[in-house]
GROMACS .gro file of C-alpha atoms in nm:
model
  490
    1MET     CA    1  15.351  13.607   9.627
    2SER     CA    2  15.276  13.895   9.917
    3VAL     CA    3  15.086  13.793  10.200
    4ARG     CA    4  14.974  14.031  10.502
    5ASN     CA    5  15.071  13.910  10.852
    6PRO     CA    6  15.121  13.560  10.751
    7LEU     CA    7  15.065  13.305  11.019
    8PRO     CA    8  15.356  13.057  11.084
    9ASN     CA    9  15.356  12.773  10.872
   10VAL     CA   10  15.103  12.878  10.655
   11THR     CA   11  15.102  12.984  10.281
   12THR     CA   12  14.784  13.206  10.183
   13ARG     CA   13  14.633  13.508  10.019
   14THR     CA   14  14.535  13.821  10.179
   15GLU     CA   15  14.283  13.842  10.455
   16SER     CA   16  14.015  14.109  10.353
   17ARG     CA   17  13.685  14.200  10.453
   18ALA     CA   18  13.423  13.973  10.297
   19SER     CA   19  13.093  14.122  10.136
   20GLU     CA   20  12.739  14.057  10.204
   21GLY     CA   21  12.782  14.029  10.581
   22MET     CA   22  13.027  13.714  10.587
   23GLY     CA   23  13.270  13.890  10.797
   24ASN     CA   24  13.645  13.838  10.731
   25GLY     CA   25  13.733  13.617  10.434
   26LEU     CA   26  14.031  13.520  10.206
   27PHE     CA   27  14.126  13.681   9.882
   28ALA     CA   28  14.379  13.576   9.610
   29THR     CA   29  14.658  13.809   9.576
   30SER     CA   30  14.727  13.672   9.235
   31ASP     CA   31  14.576  13.438   8.978
   32ILE     CA   32  14.535  13.068   9.084
   33ARG     CA   33  14.561  12.803   8.828
   34VAL     CA   34  14.325  12.439   8.897
   35GLY     CA   35  14.524  12.228   9.138
   36GLU     CA   36  14.735  12.488   9.309
   37ASP     CA   37  14.752  12.533   9.648
   38VAL     CA   38  14.550  12.831   9.785
   39LEU     CA   39  14.628  12.802  10.138
   40HIS     CA   40  14.887  12.508  10.303
   41ALA     CA   41  14.894  12.483  10.678
   42LYS     CA   42  15.181  12.266  10.792
   43VAL     CA   43  15.101  12.275  11.156
   44PRO     CA   44  14.738  12.244  11.294
   45PHE     CA   45  14.600  12.470  11.565
   46VAL     CA   46  14.447  12.154  11.699
   47ALA     CA   47  14.408  11.806  11.542
   48VAL     CA   48  14.268  11.486  11.698
   49LEU     CA   49  14.150  11.165  11.614
   50ASP     CA   50  13.805  11.024  11.653
   51THR     CA   51  13.758  10.799  11.924
   52ALA     CA   52  13.690  10.505  11.663
   53ARG     CA   53  14.031  10.564  11.509
   54LEU     CA   54  14.242  10.589  11.818
   55ASP     CA   55  14.331  10.197  11.778
   56ASP     CA   56  14.403  10.170  11.415
   57THR     CA   57  14.561  10.520  11.330
   58CYS     CA   58  14.873  10.688  11.474
   59SER     CA   59  14.811  10.991  11.677
   60GLY     CA   60  15.170  11.167  11.585
   61CYS     CA   61  15.138  11.162  11.201
   62PHE     CA   62  14.764  11.083  11.143
   63GLY     CA   63  14.858  10.758  10.919
   64LYS     CA   64  15.084  10.947  10.693
   65ARG     CA   65  15.434  10.787  10.805
   66GLN     CA   66  15.200  10.455  10.895
   67MET     CA   67  15.111  10.430  10.538
   68ASP     CA   68  15.465  10.459  10.432
   69ILE     CA   69  15.639  10.250  10.683
   70GLY     CA   70  15.348   9.978  10.749
   71ALA     CA   71  15.452  10.013  11.121
   72GLU     CA   72  15.250   9.812  11.396
   73LEU     CA   73  15.107  10.077  11.627
   74LYS     CA   74  15.211  10.063  11.977
   75ALA     CA   75  15.019  10.255  12.277
   76CYS     CA   76  15.147  10.541  12.498
   77THR     CA   77  15.310  10.340  12.802
   78GLY     CA   78  15.143  10.626  13.033
   79CYS     CA   79  14.770  10.658  12.914
   80ARG     CA   80  14.752  10.344  12.666
   81VAL     CA   81  14.490  10.577  12.487
   82VAL     CA   82  14.694  10.714  12.207
   83LYS     CA   83  14.909  10.502  11.979
   84TYR     CA   84  15.230  10.572  11.771
   85CYS     CA   85  15.424  10.411  11.464
   86ASP     CA   86  15.757  10.474  11.652
   87ARG     CA   87  15.950  10.673  11.891
   88THR     CA   88  15.959  10.957  11.606
   89CYS     CA   89  15.585  11.000  11.614
   90GLN     CA   90  15.545  10.964  11.986
   91SER     CA   91  15.818  11.242  12.057
   92LYS     CA   92  15.653  11.462  11.827
   93ASP     CA   93  15.300  11.440  11.970
   94TRP     CA   94  15.448  11.445  12.332
   95LYS     CA   95  15.599  11.802  12.252
   96PHE     CA   96  15.290  11.932  12.056
   97ALA     CA   97  15.042  11.833  12.337
   98HIS     CA   98  15.035  11.502  12.478
   99SER     CA   99  15.252  11.577  12.774
  100GLY     CA  100  14.985  11.795  12.890
  101GLU     CA  101  14.722  11.530  12.875
  102CYS     CA  102  14.855  11.199  12.918
  103SER     CA  103  14.809  11.250  13.274
  104ILE     CA  104  14.442  11.330  13.237
  105TYR     CA  105  14.375  11.052  13.003
  106GLN     CA  106  14.502  10.825  13.291
  107LYS     CA  107  14.255  10.997  13.547
  108VAL     CA  108  13.968  10.923  13.329
  109LYS     CA  109  14.003  10.559  13.281
  110PRO     CA  110  13.836  10.326  13.168
  111ASN     CA  111  13.667  10.600  12.991
  112VAL     CA  112  13.787  10.797  12.681
  113LEU     CA  113  13.692  11.164  12.642
  114PRO     CA  114  13.516  11.196  12.301
  115ASN     CA  115  13.685  11.375  12.042
  116ASN     CA  116  13.565  11.735  12.069
  117ALA     CA  117  13.660  11.733  12.457
  118ARG     CA  118  14.016  11.596  12.351
  119ALA     CA  119  14.019  11.863  12.100
  120VAL     CA  120  13.933  12.153  12.364
  121LEU     CA  121  14.170  12.002  12.641
  122ARG     CA  122  14.465  12.016  12.383
  123MET     CA  123  14.384  12.400  12.285
  124VAL     CA  124  14.366  12.469  12.657
  125VAL     CA  125  14.689  12.314  12.749
  126ARG     CA  126  14.867  12.449  12.448
  127THR     CA  127  14.754  12.767  12.520
  128GLY     CA  128  14.865  12.734  12.917
  129ARG     CA  129  15.197  12.656  12.807
  130GLY     CA  130  15.240  12.952  12.560
  131LYS     CA  131  15.262  12.716  12.242
  132TYR     CA  132  15.074  12.945  12.011
  133SER     CA  133  15.189  13.252  11.886
  134SER     CA  134  15.023  13.600  11.974
  135GLN     CA  135  14.904  13.606  11.596
  136GLU     CA  136  14.755  13.272  11.590
  137LEU     CA  137  14.541  13.346  11.921
  138GLU     CA  138  14.463  13.703  11.798
  139THR     CA  139  14.300  13.518  11.469
  140PHE     CA  140  14.150  13.243  11.707
  141SER     CA  141  13.984  13.513  11.924
  142ASN     CA  142  13.822  13.690  11.624
  143LEU     CA  143  13.636  13.355  11.509
  144GLU     CA  144  13.285  13.354  11.535
  145THR     CA  145  13.128  13.161  11.809
  146HIS     CA  146  12.750  13.212  11.747
  147ILE     CA  147  12.713  13.143  12.140
  148LYS     CA  148  12.355  13.306  12.129
  149GLU     CA  149  12.221  13.071  11.863
  150ILE     CA  150  12.378  12.764  12.035
  151GLN     CA  151  12.241  12.866  12.349
  152GLU     CA  152  11.883  12.866  12.169
  153LEU     CA  153  11.952  12.476  12.090
  154GLN     CA  154  11.963  12.276  12.392
  155ALA     CA  155  12.129  11.999  12.272
  156ASN     CA  156  12.438  12.189  12.159
  157LEU     CA  157  12.449  12.404  12.454
  158ASP     CA  158  12.453  12.110  12.683
  159ARG     CA  159  12.761  11.952  12.480
  160VAL     CA  160  12.933  12.286  12.515
  161ILE     CA  161  12.855  12.343  12.868
  162MET     CA  162  12.941  11.956  12.982
  163THR     CA  163  13.273  11.958  12.739
  164SER     CA  164  13.391  12.287  12.924
  165ARG     CA  165  13.291  12.167  13.265
  166ALA     CA  166  13.487  11.846  13.218
  167ILE     CA  167  13.797  12.021  13.076
  168LYS     CA  168  13.815  12.268  13.362
  169ASN     CA  169  13.772  11.989  13.611
  170TYR     CA  170  14.036  11.766  13.476
  171SER     CA  171  14.319  12.013  13.342
  172GLU     CA  172  14.320  12.239  13.653
  173SER     CA  173  14.364  12.521  13.420
  174ASP     CA  174  14.387  12.885  13.536
  175MET     CA  175  14.149  12.950  13.234
  176THR     CA  176  13.789  13.018  13.346
  177GLU     CA  177  13.494  12.771  13.247
  178GLU     CA  178  13.377  13.070  13.037
  179ALA     CA  179  13.678  13.088  12.842
  180ILE     CA  180  13.688  12.708  12.769
  181MET     CA  181  13.333  12.727  12.669
  182THR     CA  182  13.403  12.986  12.399
  183TYR     CA  183  13.700  12.750  12.282
  184ALA     CA  184  13.445  12.478  12.268
  185ALA     CA  185  13.173  12.676  12.084
  186LYS     CA  186  13.445  12.803  11.831
  187LEU     CA  187  13.566  12.456  11.763
  188GLU     CA  188  13.184  12.345  11.715
  189LEU     CA  189  13.162  12.628  11.431
  190ASN     CA  190  13.506  12.609  11.265
  191SER     CA  191  13.616  12.259  11.262
  192PHE     CA  192  13.706  12.077  10.939
  193ASN     CA  193  13.668  11.663  10.914
  194LEU     CA  194  14.027  11.546  10.945
  195THR     CA  195  14.071  11.296  10.659
  196THR     CA  196  14.360  11.054  10.537
  197ALA     CA  197  14.511  11.104  10.201
  198ILE     CA  198  14.243  10.894  10.042
  199TYR     CA  199  13.976  11.112  10.199
  200ASP     CA  200  13.866  10.873  10.461
  201ARG     CA  201  13.747  11.050  10.798
  202ILE     CA  202  13.951  11.002  11.089
  203GLY     CA  203  13.913  11.299  11.310
  204LEU     CA  204  13.866  11.684  11.400
  205TYR     CA  205  14.103  11.972  11.261
  206MET     CA  206  14.103  12.338  11.326
  207HIS     CA  207  14.348  12.593  11.210
  208PRO     CA  208  14.208  12.954  11.252
  209TYR     CA  209  14.328  13.101  10.940
  210ALA     CA  210  14.155  12.840  10.757
  211ALA     CA  211  13.842  12.890  10.948
  212LEU     CA  212  13.808  13.267  10.788
  213ILE     CA  213  13.739  13.073  10.429
  214ASN     CA  214  13.366  13.154  10.387
  215HIS     CA  215  13.129  12.901  10.233
  216SER     CA  216  12.962  12.919   9.867
  217CYS     CA  217  12.759  12.649   9.731
  218GLU     CA  218  12.936  12.748   9.391
  219TYR     CA  219  13.274  12.704   9.562
  220ASN     CA  220  13.599  12.761   9.384
  221SER     CA  221  13.814  12.547   9.640
  222THR     CA  222  13.853  12.227   9.826
  223VAL     CA  223  14.020  12.097  10.150
  224GLY     CA  224  14.237  11.788  10.191
  225PHE     CA  225  14.463  11.674  10.439
  226ASP     CA  226  14.808  11.465  10.411
  227GLY     CA  227  14.896  11.374  10.762
  228GLU     CA  228  14.867  11.712  10.966
  229GLU     CA  229  14.893  11.914  10.678
  230LEU     CA  230  14.601  12.084  10.560
  231PHE     CA  231  14.566  12.178  10.158
  232VAL     CA  232  14.322  12.410   9.995
  233LYS     CA  233  14.355  12.363   9.641
  234ALA     CA  234  14.182  12.583   9.353
  235ILE     CA  235  13.877  12.355   9.211
  236ARG     CA  236  13.857  12.622   8.910
  237PRO     CA  237  14.062  12.916   8.821
  238ILE     CA  238  14.064  13.207   9.062
  239LYS     CA  239  14.142  13.538   8.972
  240LYS     CA  240  14.362  13.799   9.161
  241ASN     CA  241  14.139  13.949   9.445
  242GLU     CA  242  13.849  13.715   9.397
  243GLN     CA  243  13.739  13.561   9.760
  244ILE     CA  244  13.835  13.194   9.808
  245PHE     CA  245  13.507  12.984   9.885
  246ILE     CA  246  13.494  12.622  10.005
  247SER     CA  247  13.194  12.410  10.070
  248TYR     CA  248  13.087  12.348  10.421
  249ILE     CA  249  12.819  12.078  10.295
  250ASP     CA  250  12.732  11.859  10.028
  251THR     CA  251  12.626  12.100   9.762
  252THR     CA  252  12.516  11.824   9.531
  253THR     CA  253  12.181  11.849   9.733
  254PRO     CA  254  11.869  12.057   9.638
  255LYS     CA  255  11.852  12.402   9.772
  256GLU     CA  256  11.615  12.334  10.047
  257ILE     CA  257  11.831  12.064  10.194
  258ARG     CA  258  12.124  12.282  10.165
  259CYS     CA  259  12.002  12.584  10.322
  260LYS     CA  260  11.836  12.416  10.589
  261GLU     CA  261  12.170  12.238  10.689
  262LEU     CA  262  12.341  12.567  10.662
  263SER     CA  263  12.107  12.749  10.901
  264GLU     CA  264  12.087  12.462  11.147
  265ARG     CA  265  12.484  12.370  11.169
  266TYR     CA  266  12.639  12.706  11.084
  267PHE     CA  267  12.357  12.959  11.143
  268PHE     CA  268  12.318  13.157  10.833
  269ASP     CA  269  12.113  13.213  10.539
  270CYS     CA  270  12.324  13.118  10.202
  271LYS     CA  271  12.319  13.389   9.933
  272CYS     CA  272  12.565  13.237   9.704
  273VAL     CA  273  12.532  13.242   9.327
  274LYS     CA  274  12.365  12.892   9.305
  275CYS     CA  275  12.120  12.949   9.596
  276GLU     CA  276  12.012  13.287   9.440
  277LYS     CA  277  11.905  13.102   9.127
  278GLY     CA  278  11.650  12.945   9.347
  279THR     CA  279  11.530  12.588   9.226
  280ASP     CA  280  11.640  12.662   8.859
  281THR     CA  281  11.954  12.449   8.909
  282ARG     CA  282  12.038  12.093   8.799
  283GLU     CA  283  12.039  12.002   9.170
  284ASP     CA  284  11.663  12.079   9.199
  285LYS     CA  285  11.552  11.961   8.827
  286PHE     CA  286  11.367  11.659   8.705
  287LEU     CA  287  11.393  11.512   8.382
  288GLU     CA  288  11.024  11.587   8.270
  289SER     CA  289  10.698  11.674   8.415
  290SER     CA  290  10.512  11.408   8.627
  291SER     CA  291  10.237  11.403   8.894
  292LYS     CA  292  10.247  11.507   9.234
  293ASP     CA  293  10.198  11.187   9.348
  294GLU     CA  294  10.497  11.049   9.174
  295LYS     CA  295  10.739  11.326   9.292
  296GLY     CA  296  10.603  11.295   9.638
  297ARG     CA  297  10.663  10.947   9.668
  298ALA     CA  298  11.022  10.970   9.518
  299LYS     CA  299  11.111  11.287   9.754
  300SER     CA  300  11.005  11.072  10.053
  301ILE     CA  301  11.321  10.857   9.999
  302ARG     CA  302  11.587  11.071  10.174
  303THR     CA  303  11.961  10.969  10.230
  304ASP     CA  304  11.930  11.019  10.613
  305ALA     CA  305  11.614  10.796  10.636
  306ILE     CA  306  11.796  10.516  10.435
  307ARG     CA  307  12.107  10.550  10.651
  308GLN     CA  308  11.911  10.412  10.955
  309CYS     CA  309  11.937  10.090  10.752
  310PHE     CA  310  12.279  10.051  10.887
  311LYS     CA  311  12.135   9.974  11.226
  312HIS     CA  312  12.052   9.627  11.070
  313ILE     CA  313  12.295   9.355  10.969
  314PRO     CA  314  12.463   9.418  10.628
  315GLU     CA  315  12.253   9.187  10.410
  316GLU     CA  316  11.940   9.377  10.536
  317THR     CA  317  12.111   9.702  10.444
  318ILE     CA  318  12.210   9.610  10.110
  319GLN     CA  319  11.863   9.490  10.027
  320LYS     CA  320  11.691   9.818  10.169
  321LEU     CA  321  11.954  10.018   9.947
  322GLU     CA  322  11.889   9.838   9.650
  323GLN     CA  323  11.516   9.865   9.683
  324ALA     CA  324  11.541  10.252   9.734
  325LEU     CA  325  11.740  10.258   9.416
  326HIS     CA  326  11.472  10.053   9.219
  327THR     CA  327  11.202  10.281   9.365
  328LEU     CA  328  11.377  10.617   9.242
  329LYS     CA  329  11.449  10.419   8.908
  330GLN     CA  330  11.070  10.348   8.869
  331THR     CA  331  11.008  10.711   8.908
  332SER     CA  332  11.064  10.835   8.562
  333THR     CA  333  11.144  11.187   8.614
  334TRP     CA  334  11.407  11.129   8.872
  335PRO     CA  335  11.764  11.180   8.724
  336LEU     CA  336  12.041  10.941   8.809
  337THR     CA  337  12.257  11.232   8.939
  338ARG     CA  338  11.986  11.369   9.148
  339GLN     CA  339  12.014  11.330   9.535
  340PRO     CA  340  11.941  11.101   9.719
  341TYR     CA  341  11.991  10.880   9.421
  342ALA     CA  342  12.384  10.936   9.404
  343SER     CA  343  12.409  10.917   9.783
  344LEU     CA  344  12.206  10.588   9.807
  345ARG     CA  345  12.448  10.441   9.536
  346ASP     CA  346  12.774  10.557   9.774
  347ASP     CA  347  12.621  10.387  10.050
  348LEU     CA  348  12.549  10.062   9.863
  349ILE     CA  349  12.916  10.040   9.755
  350VAL     CA  350  13.012  10.067  10.118
  351ALA     CA  351  12.785   9.811  10.207
  352LEU     CA  352  12.878   9.594   9.962
  353LEU     CA  353  13.251   9.652  10.072
  354SER     CA  354  13.171   9.564  10.400
  355VAL     CA  355  13.062   9.211  10.306
  356ASN     CA  356  13.331   9.131  10.060
  357SER     CA  357  13.092   9.142   9.764
  358PHE     CA  358  13.345   9.277   9.545
  359THR     CA  359  13.204   9.207   9.196
  360ARG     CA  360  12.850   9.382   9.277
  361ALA     CA  361  13.043   9.662   9.438
  362PHE     CA  362  13.248   9.699   9.097
  363ILE     CA  363  12.955   9.724   8.923
  364GLN     CA  364  12.806   9.997   9.122
  365ALA     CA  365  13.144  10.199   9.146
  366ALA     CA  366  13.154  10.159   8.759
  367ILE     CA  367  12.801  10.323   8.718
  368ARG     CA  368  12.919  10.608   8.965
  369TYR     CA  369  13.237  10.637   8.743
  370LEU     CA  370  13.081  10.674   8.403
  371ARG     CA  371  12.731  10.799   8.468
  372VAL     CA  372  12.733  10.993   8.818
  373ASP     CA  373  13.054  11.171   8.868
  374PRO     CA  374  13.129  11.335   8.542
  375ILE     CA  375  12.793  11.524   8.598
  376LEU     CA  376  12.833  11.592   8.974
  377TYR     CA  377  13.225  11.669   8.997
  378SER     CA  378  13.475  11.846   8.769
  379PRO     CA  379  13.752  11.642   8.673
  380ALA     CA  380  13.979  11.789   8.917
  381HIS     CA  381  13.750  11.718   9.204
  382PRO     CA  382  13.920  11.514   9.462
  383VAL     CA  383  13.568  11.317   9.527
  384ARG     CA  384  13.585  11.228   9.143
  385GLN     CA  385  13.942  11.124   9.199
  386VAL     CA  386  13.900  10.908   9.496
  387HIS     CA  387  13.591  10.734   9.331
  388ALA     CA  388  13.812  10.654   9.048
  389TRP     CA  389  14.073  10.499   9.297
  390ILE     CA  390  13.805  10.298   9.465
  391LEU     CA  391  13.713  10.151   9.115
  392ALA     CA  392  14.076  10.067   9.050
  393LYS     CA  393  14.136   9.891   9.349
  394LEU     CA  394  13.826   9.670   9.277
  395ALA     CA  395  13.958   9.605   8.940
  396ILE     CA  396  14.288   9.491   9.075
  397PHE     CA  397  14.104   9.252   9.276
  398LEU     CA  398  13.905   9.117   8.988
  399SER     CA  399  14.219   9.102   8.756
  400GLN     CA  400  14.376   8.842   9.004
  401GLY     CA  401  14.087   8.611   8.932
  402TYR     CA  402  13.773   8.559   9.141
  403GLU     CA  403  13.504   8.285   9.230
  404PRO     CA  404  13.178   8.401   9.091
  405ASP     CA  405  12.865   8.402   9.317
  406PRO     CA  406  12.606   8.234   9.136
  407LYS     CA  407  12.333   8.420   9.377
  408ASP     CA  408  12.467   8.743   9.198
  409PRO     CA  409  12.183   8.894   8.987
  410ILE     CA  410  12.480   8.995   8.735
  411GLN     CA  411  12.755   8.771   8.637
  412LEU     CA  412  13.038   8.961   8.529
  413HIS     CA  413  13.201   8.688   8.331
  414ASP     CA  414  12.921   8.704   8.085
  415PHE     CA  415  13.061   9.027   7.962
  416GLY     CA  416  13.395   8.897   7.891
  417ILE     CA  417  13.604   9.221   8.030
  418ASN     CA  418  13.975   9.173   8.065
  419PHE     CA  419  14.015   9.367   8.402
  420HIS     CA  420  14.406   9.409   8.355
  421TYR     CA  421  14.318   9.634   8.061
  422ILE     CA  422  14.047   9.833   8.267
  423LEU     CA  423  14.270   9.867   8.571
  424TRP     CA  424  14.566  10.028   8.345
  425TYR     CA  425  14.317  10.255   8.183
  426ILE     CA  426  14.189  10.409   8.484
  427LEU     CA  427  14.525  10.439   8.672
  428ALA     CA  428  14.694  10.606   8.359
  429ASP     CA  429  14.377  10.846   8.367
  430LEU     CA  430  14.416  10.930   8.712
  431ALA     CA  431  14.783  10.995   8.683
  432SER     CA  432  14.782  11.194   8.371
  433LYS     CA  433  14.524  11.414   8.590
  434GLN     CA  434  14.731  11.423   8.918
  435ALA     CA  435  14.918  11.780   8.798
  436GLU     CA  436  14.578  11.976   8.801
  437SER     CA  437  14.407  11.770   9.063
  438CYS     CA  438  14.287  11.891   9.378
  439THR     CA  439  14.436  11.570   9.555
  440VAL     CA  440  14.685  11.594   9.836
  441PRO     CA  441  15.033  11.488   9.749
  442GLY     CA  442  15.006  11.166   9.940
  443PHE     CA  443  14.727  11.052   9.704
  444ARG     CA  444  14.916  11.153   9.401
  445SER     CA  445  15.202  10.955   9.524
  446LEU     CA  446  14.993  10.661   9.588
  447VAL     CA  447  14.830  10.702   9.234
  448GLY     CA  448  15.169  10.711   9.065
  449ALA     CA  449  15.313  10.414   9.260
  450ASN     CA  450  15.041  10.178   9.148
  451PHE     CA  451  15.040  10.313   8.768
  452GLN     CA  452  15.382  10.248   8.744
  453GLN     CA  453  15.358   9.900   8.899
  454VAL     CA  454  15.069   9.802   8.642
  455HIS     CA  455  15.240   9.930   8.363
  456THR     CA  456  15.558   9.767   8.436
  457GLU     CA  457  15.404   9.436   8.497
  458PHE     CA  458  15.253   9.483   8.155
  459LYS     CA  459  15.606   9.557   7.996
  460SER     CA  460  15.742   9.287   8.132
  461ASN     CA  461  15.470   9.048   7.937
  462GLY     CA  462  15.579   9.228   7.604
  463ILE     CA  463  15.269   9.485   7.618
  464ASP     CA  464  15.238   9.841   7.617
  465PRO     CA  465  14.895   9.941   7.652
  466SER     CA  466  14.954  10.302   7.572
  467THR     CA  467  15.025  10.179   7.206
  468ALA     CA  468  14.727   9.918   7.215
  469LYS     CA  469  14.456  10.177   7.216
  470PRO     CA  470  14.210   9.934   7.007
  471LEU     CA  471  14.256   9.687   7.276
  472VAL     CA  472  14.166   9.920   7.565
  473SER     CA  473  13.895  10.061   7.393
  474ALA     CA  474  13.752   9.725   7.336
  475GLU     CA  475  13.760   9.634   7.683
  476TRP     CA  476  13.611   9.968   7.783
  477LYS     CA  477  13.328   9.927   7.570
  478LYS     CA  478  13.268   9.625   7.742
  479LEU     CA  479  13.249   9.801   8.047
  480GLU     CA  480  13.005  10.064   7.948
  481ARG     CA  481  12.769   9.756   7.814
  482LEU     CA  482  12.780   9.616   8.180
  483VAL     CA  483  12.701   9.953   8.314
  484GLN     CA  484  12.378   9.981   8.084
  485PHE     CA  485  12.276   9.631   8.145
  486ALA     CA  486  12.306   9.692   8.527
  487LEU     CA  487  12.120  10.009   8.488
  488ASP     CA  488  11.824   9.863   8.307
  489LYS     CA  489  11.788   9.573   8.567
  490GLU     CA  490  11.802   9.829   8.867
   0.00000   0.00000   0.00000
């Protein structure tokens, strides 16, 4: 596959000039099938953990080796801020950047620099030590800063100025404060959420070539991480010379919300195919006509407002989220998949898991799996794959036996579901789709290993579910009845 001026450790397509004022973009040099790599960056320009993840995630492998070897993390003996699986991870991170930041972390004790400051510090240190190639620096220098727009937003400007000033003082770098401020502004605009192989956020990541990929609400590619490696994969077939697009935001929301978020966060007005349709898309549609008062009452329930509930104790959070779902259900025109309905259910699942309410979480995850995700996401989409994985993990718990809570509004045992067969079906379906999914290698390995283990356990008991379709189908129908019953009660 031909590539013009490839960056080190990056497999990608040709850079070209994007249309409609987007600036540079990435374009396919050949046809790309669903699930294939569009871009694979083996080494980041910069990557750091969120402060909250410094204690539980290895700063050398970002959890990849940690998941495989199950090591107890050990803190750096110098700064005691970052932790590692073992000497291998520690040595790797020391050579990459930590040798230039460890003494600075010691200076600011007992404080820990926020993630954006640690990321800028790493870039400054690596630049000063000549760790970047000239091509990487050239590509980075051409990235947008939107510094004028940032200056108009006092909160953003204050954050960039404070970060730059602190880095200049602590690092004693020859780089000017203005140059460091440019680094901070580019990070602000071009960074990705660093995630684990199962797509849990753990930090910030940036690579200048990946940052060239433009946004579309009708995107054709998705981003995932496996340790420090970035993967951009095709979510649908991409033709030769077609531009690569990812989504910078949650595109399941109505047009008004998408445009507001893109304008405030990324300083541009989206003119993609979906946005050009206006409100004539699924994201903006209601089931049927209704009064303005009814729509107004439902629209007042927004995900960001409901998330304020998490300031309270978990039980109050669960109650408020369930009440919000009930309110939307009573609004007869509100589809199950129209936001914020779907996001509220996601939040409820997280809240239920936080209090170990696994039976109720399973019911909500099953609703999402059967009724929501097939509408919102294509089969290859990593979000849909991860949601299926969560349902499988809950099925594992239930298949091992559980003590029913008499206070639960729905008693699972009333439906007589054999969770072993449900678990086998979910994992079998996941495993069969991994070849064309947009998940990263670590996730694929996890799914494959778990399916093999479950299938082997069945066969050791003289059962092969793959040849017992009537049994599996009967259990699946029970699950569908449970989902419908739960929705009727919502």
